[in-house]
Amino acid sequence: MTLVDSPPAEAATQGTRVARRAFLVRELGIGLALVLLIAVTYAVNPRFLSAQNIKDLLLGSTILAILAVGQAVVVITRNVDLSAGSVLGLSAFATGAVFVAAPGLPIPLMLVIGTALGAVLGAVNGGLIAAAKVPALVVTLGTLYMFRGLDYTWATSRQINAADMPPAFLRMGTETVLGVPVLALFAVAVLVAVGYYLRHYRGGRELYAIGSDPAAARLSGIPGGRRVFAAFVASGALAGLAGVLHAARFGTIDANAGLGIELNVVAAVVVGGVAIFGGSGSVYGAALGAVLLTTIRAALPVLGVNPFWQDAAVGALILASIGLDRALSARVGRSLREGRPMAERIAPVRRVLGSWDVIVLLAVVAVATVGAFTIEGVASPRFWRFVALEALPIALIALPMTLVVITGEIDLSVASVLGLTCTVMGQLWVSGVTSLPLLIALCLLLGAVLGAVNGLFVTGFGLPSLAVTIGTLALYRGLAYVVLGDRAVANYPGSGRVRRSRRSPAPPSPG
């Protein structure tokens, strides 16, 4: 019996060693890239490694690193949490509001309150995903807006200033211990605790098993639903803790705290070597990815790189990281295939609800009818002309996005494609190309090329569309900044009728 069982056991042990070496290569590669970047920047400007600048780098990466640790736990299970920034913002504003109401509240208790609030919000995500079997991307995209909306509703345009919070709490955001910022020590403690749990506890190892092969994990008796639920609770709790630390560092808080940081968090995790397919990577790599992204943003201006290239550089780094991850995964022979397509997972819901199109149409009619009787001006042609003008660009983007989602994929770069084609059209107009049909044709061609780049990475190289389009989101947006910089083009024909300001337009006055 021993002789028969030994070869598989030895093969399993050898496979584990190969996998561990692959993980080590990932993290060492990130570390070497970080060291090389710092060395080159130091050679250009020795003040880059001054004590104050090192402190600023540590403070700048602390909150991102804590969020990345929580995100890594979720991504390891083959899920994603896009609501982390909104949870941070809600927790940060709650911190300020609590201190305004109770200035004498102990700081440790405030840390517990912020973490608990984040855990509750994470439990909302985890409950919908694990119990209701709704895809994580859909759920957390919805709660991203829901939690941010709660934040805006609570804040009601208010701003909490540093003078409203205890001085001891604000000092926590700037104080150091042996030259290391206190906030960085929080990040190290979180990193060590989560990393130790994932490596040495059964529950942590089961998260990797769920991400590697959900079906096999289920057949092995692993409680996948409970583990995924716990992963989202942990991600929410760490985002809540990051919100408290955000309040301590910046002092001034409004409803926009953490706005847009969720994509940087996912970028840090992907750059840190955590496979977007799940089942591999470590929180240490995710934290290194956060430090690397922060250092890149600080180093590029020192190196004389146009700041408009920063987003493009980050996007290119994301694409390179997922390419390397795919190569390493193939080398160790891991089969990181997707679970059931999204269409299969939502089929039961469709059977229950019937035709979703009809439901949406009835909802629009109901809202319009109620609005016409309760709000003056809603029934006017001017109002509906405004609605049509606002809905048309969104509809034009939603139509091709539907084709992508039907295939079980996602394209997060559409807004950046729109921005890049608009800036290129503006540059061509300034350069003397004034033929409208030609401009439209060139923009269509450029958009098709940018979409083909996404498609090549996804279908040609077998990379996950979520990670690819997060990378090209930053890449295309960075290229758009490079094309026009801080200039604006507004002298198109008929601009008096269709020109839009940079701010969101206000609805027409009723009546």
Coordinates of C-alpha atoms in Angstrom, one line a residue:
M1 CA 0.0 0.0 0.0
T2 CA 2.8 2.3 0.9
L3 CA 4.6 1.6 -2.4
V4 CA 1.5 2.3 -4.4
D5 CA 0.7 5.6 -2.6
S6 CA 4.2 7.0 -2.5
P7 CA 4.6 8.2 -6.0
P8 CA 1.4 10.4 -6.0
A9 CA 2.5 11.7 -2.6
E10 CA 5.9 12.5 -3.9
A11 CA 4.4 14.1 -7.0
A12 CA 2.1 16.2 -4.9
T13 CA 5.0 17.3 -2.7
Q14 CA 7.0 18.2 -5.8
G15 CA 4.1 20.2 -7.2
T16 CA 3.8 22.1 -4.0
R17 CA 7.5 23.0 -4.1
V18 CA 7.2 24.2 -7.7
A19 CA 4.1 26.3 -6.8
R20 CA 5.9 27.8 -3.9
R21 CA 8.9 28.6 -6.1
A22 CA 6.6 30.3 -8.6
F23 CA 5.1 32.4 -5.8
L24 CA 8.5 33.3 -4.6
V25 CA 9.6 34.3 -8.2
R26 CA 6.5 36.7 -8.4
E27 CA 7.3 38.4 -5.1
L28 CA 11.0 38.6 -5.7
G29 CA 10.3 40.1 -9.1
I30 CA 8.1 42.8 -7.5
G31 CA 10.8 43.5 -4.9
L32 CA 13.5 43.7 -7.5
A33 CA 11.4 46.1 -9.7
L34 CA 10.8 48.3 -6.6
V35 CA 14.6 48.3 -5.7
L36 CA 15.5 49.1 -9.3
L37 CA 13.0 52.0 -9.5
I38 CA 14.2 53.4 -6.2
A39 CA 17.9 53.1 -7.3
V40 CA 17.3 54.8 -10.6
T41 CA 15.3 57.6 -9.0
Y42 CA 18.0 58.1 -6.3
A43 CA 20.7 58.3 -8.9
V44 CA 18.7 61.1 -10.6
N45 CA 17.8 62.9 -7.4
P46 CA 19.5 61.7 -4.1
R47 CA 16.8 63.6 -2.1
F48 CA 14.3 60.9 -3.1
L49 CA 15.6 58.8 -0.2
S50 CA 15.5 61.6 2.3
A51 CA 13.9 60.8 5.7
Q52 CA 10.9 62.9 5.0
N53 CA 10.4 61.4 1.5
I54 CA 10.6 57.9 2.8
K55 CA 8.0 58.8 5.5
D56 CA 5.7 60.2 2.8
L57 CA 6.1 57.0 0.7
L58 CA 5.2 54.8 3.7
L59 CA 2.2 57.0 4.6
G60 CA 1.1 57.1 0.9
S61 CA 1.2 53.3 0.6
T62 CA -0.2 52.4 4.0
I63 CA -3.9 52.7 3.3
L64 CA -3.6 51.2 -0.2
A65 CA -1.7 48.2 1.3
I66 CA -4.3 47.5 3.9
L67 CA -7.0 47.6 1.3
A68 CA -4.9 45.4 -1.0
V69 CA -4.5 42.8 1.8
G70 CA -8.3 42.6 2.1
Q71 CA -8.8 42.5 -1.6
A72 CA -6.2 39.7 -2.0
V73 CA -8.2 37.5 0.4
V74 CA -11.2 38.0 -1.8
V75 CA -9.4 37.5 -5.1
I76 CA -7.8 34.3 -3.9
T77 CA -11.3 32.9 -3.7
R78 CA -11.9 33.8 -7.4
N79 CA -14.0 36.8 -6.6
V80 CA -13.4 40.6 -6.5
D81 CA -14.6 43.5 -4.3
L82 CA -15.1 46.7 -6.1
S83 CA -16.8 48.4 -3.2
A84 CA -13.7 48.8 -1.0
G85 CA -13.3 52.5 -1.8
S86 CA -16.9 53.2 -0.9
V87 CA -16.6 51.3 2.4
L88 CA -13.5 53.3 3.2
G89 CA -15.3 56.6 2.5
L90 CA -18.3 55.7 4.6
S91 CA -16.1 54.5 7.5
A92 CA -14.0 57.7 7.2
F93 CA -17.0 60.0 7.4
A94 CA -18.5 57.9 10.2
T95 CA -15.2 58.4 12.1
G96 CA -15.5 62.2 11.8
A97 CA -19.2 62.2 12.6
V98 CA -18.7 60.1 15.8
F99 CA -15.8 62.3 17.0
V100 CA -17.9 65.4 16.4
A101 CA -20.7 63.9 18.5
A102 CA -18.4 62.3 21.2
P103 CA -15.0 64.1 21.2
G104 CA -13.8 62.2 24.2
L105 CA -14.3 58.7 22.7
P106 CA -11.2 56.6 23.1
I107 CA -9.2 56.1 19.9
P108 CA -9.0 52.2 20.2
L109 CA -12.8 52.2 20.5
M110 CA -13.1 54.3 17.3
L111 CA -10.8 51.8 15.5
V112 CA -13.1 49.0 16.6
I113 CA -16.3 50.9 15.5
G114 CA -14.8 51.7 12.0
T115 CA -13.7 48.1 11.6
A116 CA -17.1 46.8 12.7
L117 CA -18.9 49.1 10.3
G118 CA -16.7 47.8 7.4
A119 CA -17.4 44.2 8.5
V120 CA -21.1 44.8 8.4
L121 CA -20.9 46.3 4.9
G122 CA -18.6 43.4 3.8
A123 CA -21.2 41.0 5.2
V124 CA -23.8 42.6 2.9
N125 CA -21.6 41.8 -0.1
G126 CA -20.7 38.3 1.2
G127 CA -24.4 37.4 1.9
L128 CA -25.5 38.3 -1.5
I129 CA -22.6 36.5 -3.2
A130 CA -22.4 33.4 -1.0
A131 CA -26.1 32.9 -0.2
A132 CA -27.9 34.3 -3.2
K133 CA -25.2 33.1 -5.6
V134 CA -25.0 36.5 -7.4
P135 CA -21.7 37.1 -9.2
A136 CA -19.3 39.2 -7.1
L137 CA -18.6 41.6 -9.9
V138 CA -22.3 42.5 -10.2
V139 CA -22.9 42.7 -6.4
T140 CA -19.9 44.8 -5.5
L141 CA -20.4 47.1 -8.5
G142 CA -23.9 47.8 -7.1
T143 CA -22.8 48.2 -3.5
L144 CA -20.0 50.5 -4.7
Y145 CA -22.7 53.0 -5.7
M146 CA -25.1 52.1 -2.9
F147 CA -22.5 52.7 -0.1
R148 CA -21.2 55.8 -1.8
G149 CA -24.8 57.0 -2.0
L150 CA -25.3 56.4 1.7
D151 CA -22.2 58.4 2.3
Y152 CA -23.4 61.4 0.2
T153 CA -26.9 61.2 1.9
W154 CA -25.3 61.3 5.3
A155 CA -22.8 64.0 4.5
T156 CA -25.3 66.3 2.7
S157 CA -22.4 68.4 1.4
R158 CA -20.9 68.8 4.8
Q159 CA -17.2 68.6 5.5
I160 CA -15.6 67.6 8.8
N161 CA -12.5 69.5 9.5
A162 CA -9.4 68.6 11.5
A163 CA -10.5 71.1 14.2
D164 CA -13.5 68.9 14.9
M165 CA -11.5 65.8 15.8
P166 CA -9.3 65.1 18.8
P167 CA -5.7 66.2 18.5
A168 CA -4.4 62.8 19.8
F169 CA -6.3 61.1 16.9
L170 CA -4.8 63.4 14.3
R171 CA -1.3 63.0 15.8
M172 CA -1.7 59.2 15.2
G173 CA -1.7 60.1 11.5
T174 CA 1.7 61.7 11.6
E175 CA 3.6 60.3 14.6
T176 CA 6.5 57.8 14.1
V177 CA 8.0 55.1 16.2
L178 CA 11.8 54.7 15.6
G179 CA 11.3 56.7 12.4
V180 CA 8.4 54.4 11.1
P181 CA 5.0 56.0 10.8
V182 CA 2.4 54.6 13.2
L183 CA 0.0 54.1 10.3
A184 CA 2.6 51.9 8.6
L185 CA 2.9 49.8 11.7
F186 CA -0.9 49.2 11.5
A187 CA -0.4 48.0 7.9
V188 CA 2.5 45.7 8.9
A189 CA 0.4 44.2 11.8
V190 CA -2.5 43.5 9.4
L191 CA -0.2 42.0 6.8
V192 CA 1.5 39.7 9.2
A193 CA -1.7 38.6 10.8
V194 CA -3.6 37.8 7.6
G195 CA -0.5 36.3 6.0
Y196 CA 0.0 34.0 8.9
Y197 CA -3.7 32.9 8.9
L198 CA -3.7 32.1 5.2
R199 CA -0.5 30.0 5.4
H200 CA -1.0 28.2 8.7
Y201 CA -4.7 27.8 9.4
R202 CA -7.1 25.4 7.7
G203 CA -9.6 28.1 6.9
G204 CA -6.9 30.1 5.0
R205 CA -5.7 27.1 3.0
E206 CA -9.4 26.4 2.1
L207 CA -9.6 29.8 0.5
Y208 CA -6.9 28.8 -1.9
A209 CA -8.7 25.5 -2.6
I210 CA -11.9 27.3 -3.4
G211 CA -10.2 29.7 -5.8
S212 CA -8.2 26.9 -7.5
D213 CA -11.2 24.7 -8.2
P214 CA -14.6 25.5 -6.6
A215 CA -16.2 22.3 -7.7
A216 CA -13.4 20.1 -6.3
A217 CA -13.4 22.1 -3.1
R218 CA -17.1 21.5 -2.7
L219 CA -16.7 17.8 -3.3
S220 CA -14.0 17.8 -0.7
G221 CA -16.4 19.0 1.9
I222 CA -15.1 22.6 2.1
P223 CA -17.9 25.0 3.1
G224 CA -17.4 27.3 0.1
G225 CA -20.2 29.7 0.9
R226 CA -19.1 30.3 4.4
R227 CA -15.5 30.8 3.4
V228 CA -16.4 33.3 0.7
F229 CA -18.7 35.1 3.0
A230 CA -15.9 35.3 5.6
A231 CA -13.5 36.6 2.9
F232 CA -15.8 39.5 2.1
V233 CA -16.3 40.3 5.7
A234 CA -12.6 40.4 6.2
S235 CA -12.2 42.7 3.1
G236 CA -14.9 45.0 4.5
A237 CA -13.4 45.1 8.0
L238 CA -10.0 46.1 6.6
A239 CA -11.6 48.7 4.4
G240 CA -13.4 50.1 7.5
L241 CA -10.1 50.1 9.4
A242 CA -8.5 51.9 6.4
G243 CA -11.3 54.5 6.6
V244 CA -10.4 55.3 10.2
L245 CA -6.7 55.6 9.4
H246 CA -7.6 57.8 6.3
A247 CA -9.4 60.2 8.7
A248 CA -6.4 60.3 11.0
R249 CA -4.0 61.0 8.2
F250 CA -5.9 63.7 6.3
G251 CA -8.0 65.2 9.0
T252 CA -10.5 66.8 6.6
I253 CA -13.2 64.4 5.5
D254 CA -16.1 64.7 3.1
A255 CA -18.2 62.2 1.1
N256 CA -15.6 61.9 -1.6
A257 CA -13.0 60.1 0.7
G258 CA -11.6 57.1 -1.1
L259 CA -13.4 57.9 -4.4
G260 CA -11.9 55.8 -7.2
I261 CA -9.4 54.0 -5.1
E262 CA -11.0 50.6 -5.7
L263 CA -9.3 50.2 -9.1
N264 CA -5.9 51.1 -7.6
V265 CA -6.5 48.4 -5.0
V266 CA -7.3 45.8 -7.7
A267 CA -4.2 47.0 -9.6
A268 CA -2.0 46.5 -6.5
V269 CA -3.3 43.0 -6.0
V270 CA -2.8 42.0 -9.7
V271 CA 0.7 43.7 -9.8
G272 CA 1.5 41.9 -6.6
G273 CA 1.1 38.5 -8.2
V274 CA -2.3 37.4 -6.9
A275 CA -4.0 35.5 -9.8
I276 CA -7.2 37.2 -10.8
F277 CA -8.5 33.6 -11.6
G278 CA -8.0 32.9 -7.9
G279 CA -6.2 30.1 -6.0
S280 CA -2.7 31.6 -6.0
G281 CA -0.7 34.5 -4.7
S282 CA -0.1 36.0 -1.3
V283 CA -1.0 39.1 0.7
Y284 CA 2.7 39.9 0.9
G285 CA 2.8 40.3 -2.8
A286 CA -0.3 42.4 -2.8
A287 CA 1.3 44.7 -0.2
L288 CA 4.4 45.0 -2.3
G289 CA 2.3 45.8 -5.3
A290 CA 0.7 48.7 -3.3
V291 CA 4.2 50.0 -2.3
L292 CA 5.4 49.7 -5.9
L293 CA 2.4 51.6 -7.4
T294 CA 2.8 54.4 -4.8
T295 CA 6.5 54.6 -5.5
I296 CA 5.9 54.7 -9.3
R297 CA 3.6 57.7 -8.8
A298 CA 6.2 59.5 -6.7
A299 CA 9.2 58.6 -8.8
L300 CA 7.9 59.5 -12.3
P301 CA 7.9 63.2 -11.7
V302 CA 11.4 63.0 -10.2
L303 CA 12.6 61.2 -13.3
G304 CA 11.2 64.0 -15.5
V305 CA 8.4 61.9 -16.9
N306 CA 5.3 63.8 -17.9
P307 CA 2.7 63.2 -15.1
F308 CA 0.1 62.5 -17.7
W309 CA 2.0 59.2 -18.5
Q310 CA 1.5 58.0 -14.9
D311 CA -1.8 56.2 -15.5
A312 CA -0.5 54.8 -18.8
A313 CA 2.5 53.4 -16.9
V314 CA 0.3 51.8 -14.3
G315 CA -1.9 50.3 -16.9
A316 CA 1.1 48.8 -18.8
L317 CA 2.4 47.4 -15.5
I318 CA -0.9 45.7 -14.8
L319 CA -0.9 44.1 -18.3
A320 CA 2.7 42.9 -17.9
S321 CA 1.8 41.5 -14.4
I322 CA -1.1 39.4 -15.6
G323 CA 0.9 38.2 -18.5
L324 CA 3.7 37.1 -16.2
D325 CA 1.1 35.5 -13.9
R326 CA -0.3 33.5 -16.8
A327 CA 3.1 32.3 -17.8
L328 CA 4.0 31.2 -14.3
S329 CA 0.6 29.5 -13.8
A330 CA 1.1 27.6 -17.1
R331 CA 4.6 26.6 -16.0
V332 CA 3.4 24.9 -12.8
G333 CA 0.6 23.3 -14.7
R334 CA -2.3 24.9 -12.9
S335 CA -5.7 24.8 -14.6
L336 CA -7.2 28.1 -13.6
R337 CA -10.4 27.9 -15.5
E338 CA -13.6 29.9 -14.9
G339 CA -16.5 28.3 -13.2
R340 CA -20.0 28.3 -14.8
P341 CA -20.5 31.1 -17.3
M342 CA -22.5 34.1 -16.0
A343 CA -25.3 33.3 -18.3
E344 CA -25.9 30.0 -16.6
R345 CA -25.8 31.5 -13.1
I346 CA -28.5 34.1 -13.9
A347 CA -30.8 31.8 -15.9
P348 CA -32.8 30.8 -12.8
V349 CA -33.4 34.4 -12.0
R350 CA -34.6 35.1 -15.5
R351 CA -37.1 32.2 -15.2
V352 CA -38.4 33.7 -12.0
L353 CA -38.7 37.3 -13.2
G354 CA -39.7 36.6 -16.8
S355 CA -38.6 39.2 -19.4
W356 CA -36.2 41.6 -17.7
D357 CA -36.7 44.1 -20.6
V358 CA -40.4 44.3 -19.8
I359 CA -39.7 44.9 -16.1
V360 CA -37.3 47.7 -16.9
L361 CA -39.7 49.3 -19.4
L362 CA -42.5 49.2 -16.9
A363 CA -40.3 50.7 -14.2
V364 CA -39.3 53.6 -16.6
V365 CA -43.0 54.2 -17.4
A366 CA -43.9 54.2 -13.7
V367 CA -41.2 56.6 -12.8
A368 CA -42.1 58.9 -15.7
T369 CA -45.8 58.8 -14.8
V370 CA -45.2 59.5 -11.1
G371 CA -42.8 62.3 -11.9
A372 CA -45.2 63.9 -14.4
F373 CA -47.9 64.2 -11.7
T374 CA -45.6 65.2 -8.8
I375 CA -42.7 67.3 -10.2
E376 CA -43.4 70.4 -12.3
G377 CA -41.7 70.4 -15.7
V378 CA -41.1 66.6 -16.0
A379 CA -43.8 66.3 -18.6
S380 CA -42.3 69.1 -20.8
P381 CA -40.6 68.3 -24.1
R382 CA -37.5 70.3 -22.9
F383 CA -37.0 67.9 -20.0
W384 CA -37.2 64.8 -22.1
R385 CA -34.9 66.3 -24.7
F386 CA -32.4 66.8 -21.9
V387 CA -32.9 63.1 -20.8
A388 CA -32.4 61.9 -24.3
L389 CA -29.2 63.9 -24.8
E390 CA -27.9 62.5 -21.5
A391 CA -28.9 58.9 -22.2
L392 CA -27.7 58.7 -25.8
P393 CA -23.9 58.4 -25.0
I394 CA -24.6 55.9 -22.3
A395 CA -26.8 53.8 -24.6
L396 CA -24.2 53.8 -27.3
I397 CA -21.6 52.4 -24.8
A398 CA -24.1 50.0 -23.3
L399 CA -25.0 48.3 -26.5
P400 CA -21.5 46.9 -27.3
M401 CA -21.0 46.3 -23.6
T402 CA -24.0 44.0 -23.7
L403 CA -22.3 41.9 -26.3
V404 CA -19.3 41.5 -24.1
V405 CA -21.2 40.7 -20.9
I406 CA -23.3 38.1 -22.8
T407 CA -20.1 36.2 -23.4
G408 CA -19.4 36.2 -19.6
E409 CA -16.7 38.9 -19.9
I410 CA -16.5 42.5 -18.8
D411 CA -14.9 45.7 -20.3
L412 CA -14.0 48.4 -17.8
S413 CA -12.1 50.4 -20.3
V414 CA -15.0 51.8 -22.3
A415 CA -14.9 55.2 -20.7
S416 CA -11.2 55.5 -21.3
V417 CA -11.7 54.5 -25.0
L418 CA -14.3 57.2 -25.3
G419 CA -11.9 59.7 -23.7
L420 CA -9.0 58.8 -25.9
T421 CA -11.0 58.9 -29.1
C422 CA -12.4 62.3 -28.1
T423 CA -9.0 63.7 -27.4
V424 CA -7.6 62.3 -30.6
M425 CA -10.5 63.9 -32.5
G426 CA -9.8 67.2 -30.8
Q427 CA -6.1 67.0 -31.6
L428 CA -6.9 66.2 -35.3
W429 CA -9.4 69.2 -35.4
V430 CA -6.7 71.5 -34.0
S431 CA -4.3 70.1 -36.6
G432 CA -6.6 71.1 -39.4
V433 CA -8.6 67.9 -40.1
T434 CA -12.1 69.5 -40.3
S435 CA -14.0 66.9 -42.3
L436 CA -16.7 65.5 -39.9
P437 CA -17.2 62.2 -41.8
L438 CA -13.4 61.6 -41.8
L439 CA -13.2 62.4 -38.1
I440 CA -16.0 60.0 -37.3
A441 CA -14.4 57.3 -39.4
L442 CA -11.0 57.8 -37.7
C443 CA -12.6 57.7 -34.3
L444 CA -14.4 54.5 -35.1
L445 CA -11.2 52.9 -36.4
L446 CA -9.3 54.0 -33.3
G447 CA -12.0 52.6 -31.0
A448 CA -12.0 49.3 -32.9
V449 CA -8.2 49.1 -32.6
L450 CA -8.3 49.7 -28.8
G451 CA -11.1 47.1 -28.5
A452 CA -9.0 44.7 -30.5
V453 CA -6.1 45.2 -28.1
N454 CA -8.4 44.1 -25.2
G455 CA -9.7 41.2 -27.3
L456 CA -6.2 40.1 -28.1
F457 CA -5.1 39.9 -24.5
V458 CA -8.3 38.1 -23.4
T459 CA -8.8 35.6 -26.3
G460 CA -5.3 35.4 -27.7
F461 CA -3.4 35.1 -24.4
G462 CA -6.2 33.7 -22.3
L463 CA -6.0 36.5 -19.7
P464 CA -9.0 37.5 -17.6
S465 CA -11.0 40.4 -19.0
L466 CA -11.4 42.0 -15.6
A467 CA -7.7 42.4 -15.1
V468 CA -7.0 43.2 -18.8
T469 CA -9.5 46.0 -19.0
I470 CA -8.5 47.5 -15.6
G471 CA -5.0 47.8 -17.1
T472 CA -6.2 49.3 -20.4
L473 CA -8.5 51.6 -18.5
A474 CA -5.5 53.2 -16.9
L475 CA -3.4 52.9 -20.1
Y476 CA -5.9 54.5 -22.5
R477 CA -6.7 57.2 -20.0
G478 CA -3.0 58.0 -19.6
L479 CA -2.6 58.2 -23.3
A480 CA -5.6 60.6 -23.5
Y481 CA -3.9 62.9 -21.0
V482 CA -0.7 62.7 -23.0
V483 CA -2.5 63.7 -26.3
L484 CA -4.1 66.9 -25.0
G485 CA -2.5 67.5 -21.6
D486 CA -4.3 70.2 -19.8
R487 CA -5.6 71.8 -23.0
A488 CA -9.3 71.8 -24.1
V489 CA -10.8 71.9 -27.6
A490 CA -14.3 73.5 -27.8
N491 CA -14.6 75.3 -31.2
Y492 CA -16.4 72.6 -33.1
P493 CA -19.2 73.5 -35.5
G494 CA -22.5 73.9 -33.7
S495 CA -20.8 73.9 -30.3
G496 CA -23.3 76.5 -29.1
R497 CA -26.0 73.8 -29.3
V498 CA -24.2 70.6 -28.0
R499 CA -21.2 71.9 -26.0
R500 CA -21.0 70.4 -22.5
S501 CA -19.0 71.8 -19.6
R502 CA -16.5 69.7 -17.6
R503 CA -19.0 69.6 -14.8
S504 CA -22.1 67.4 -14.9
P505 CA -24.8 69.5 -16.5
A506 CA -27.7 70.6 -14.4
P507 CA -31.2 69.5 -15.5
P508 CA -33.2 72.2 -17.3
S509 CA -35.4 74.3 -15.0
P510 CA -38.9 72.9 -14.6
G511 CA -41.4 74.4 -16.9

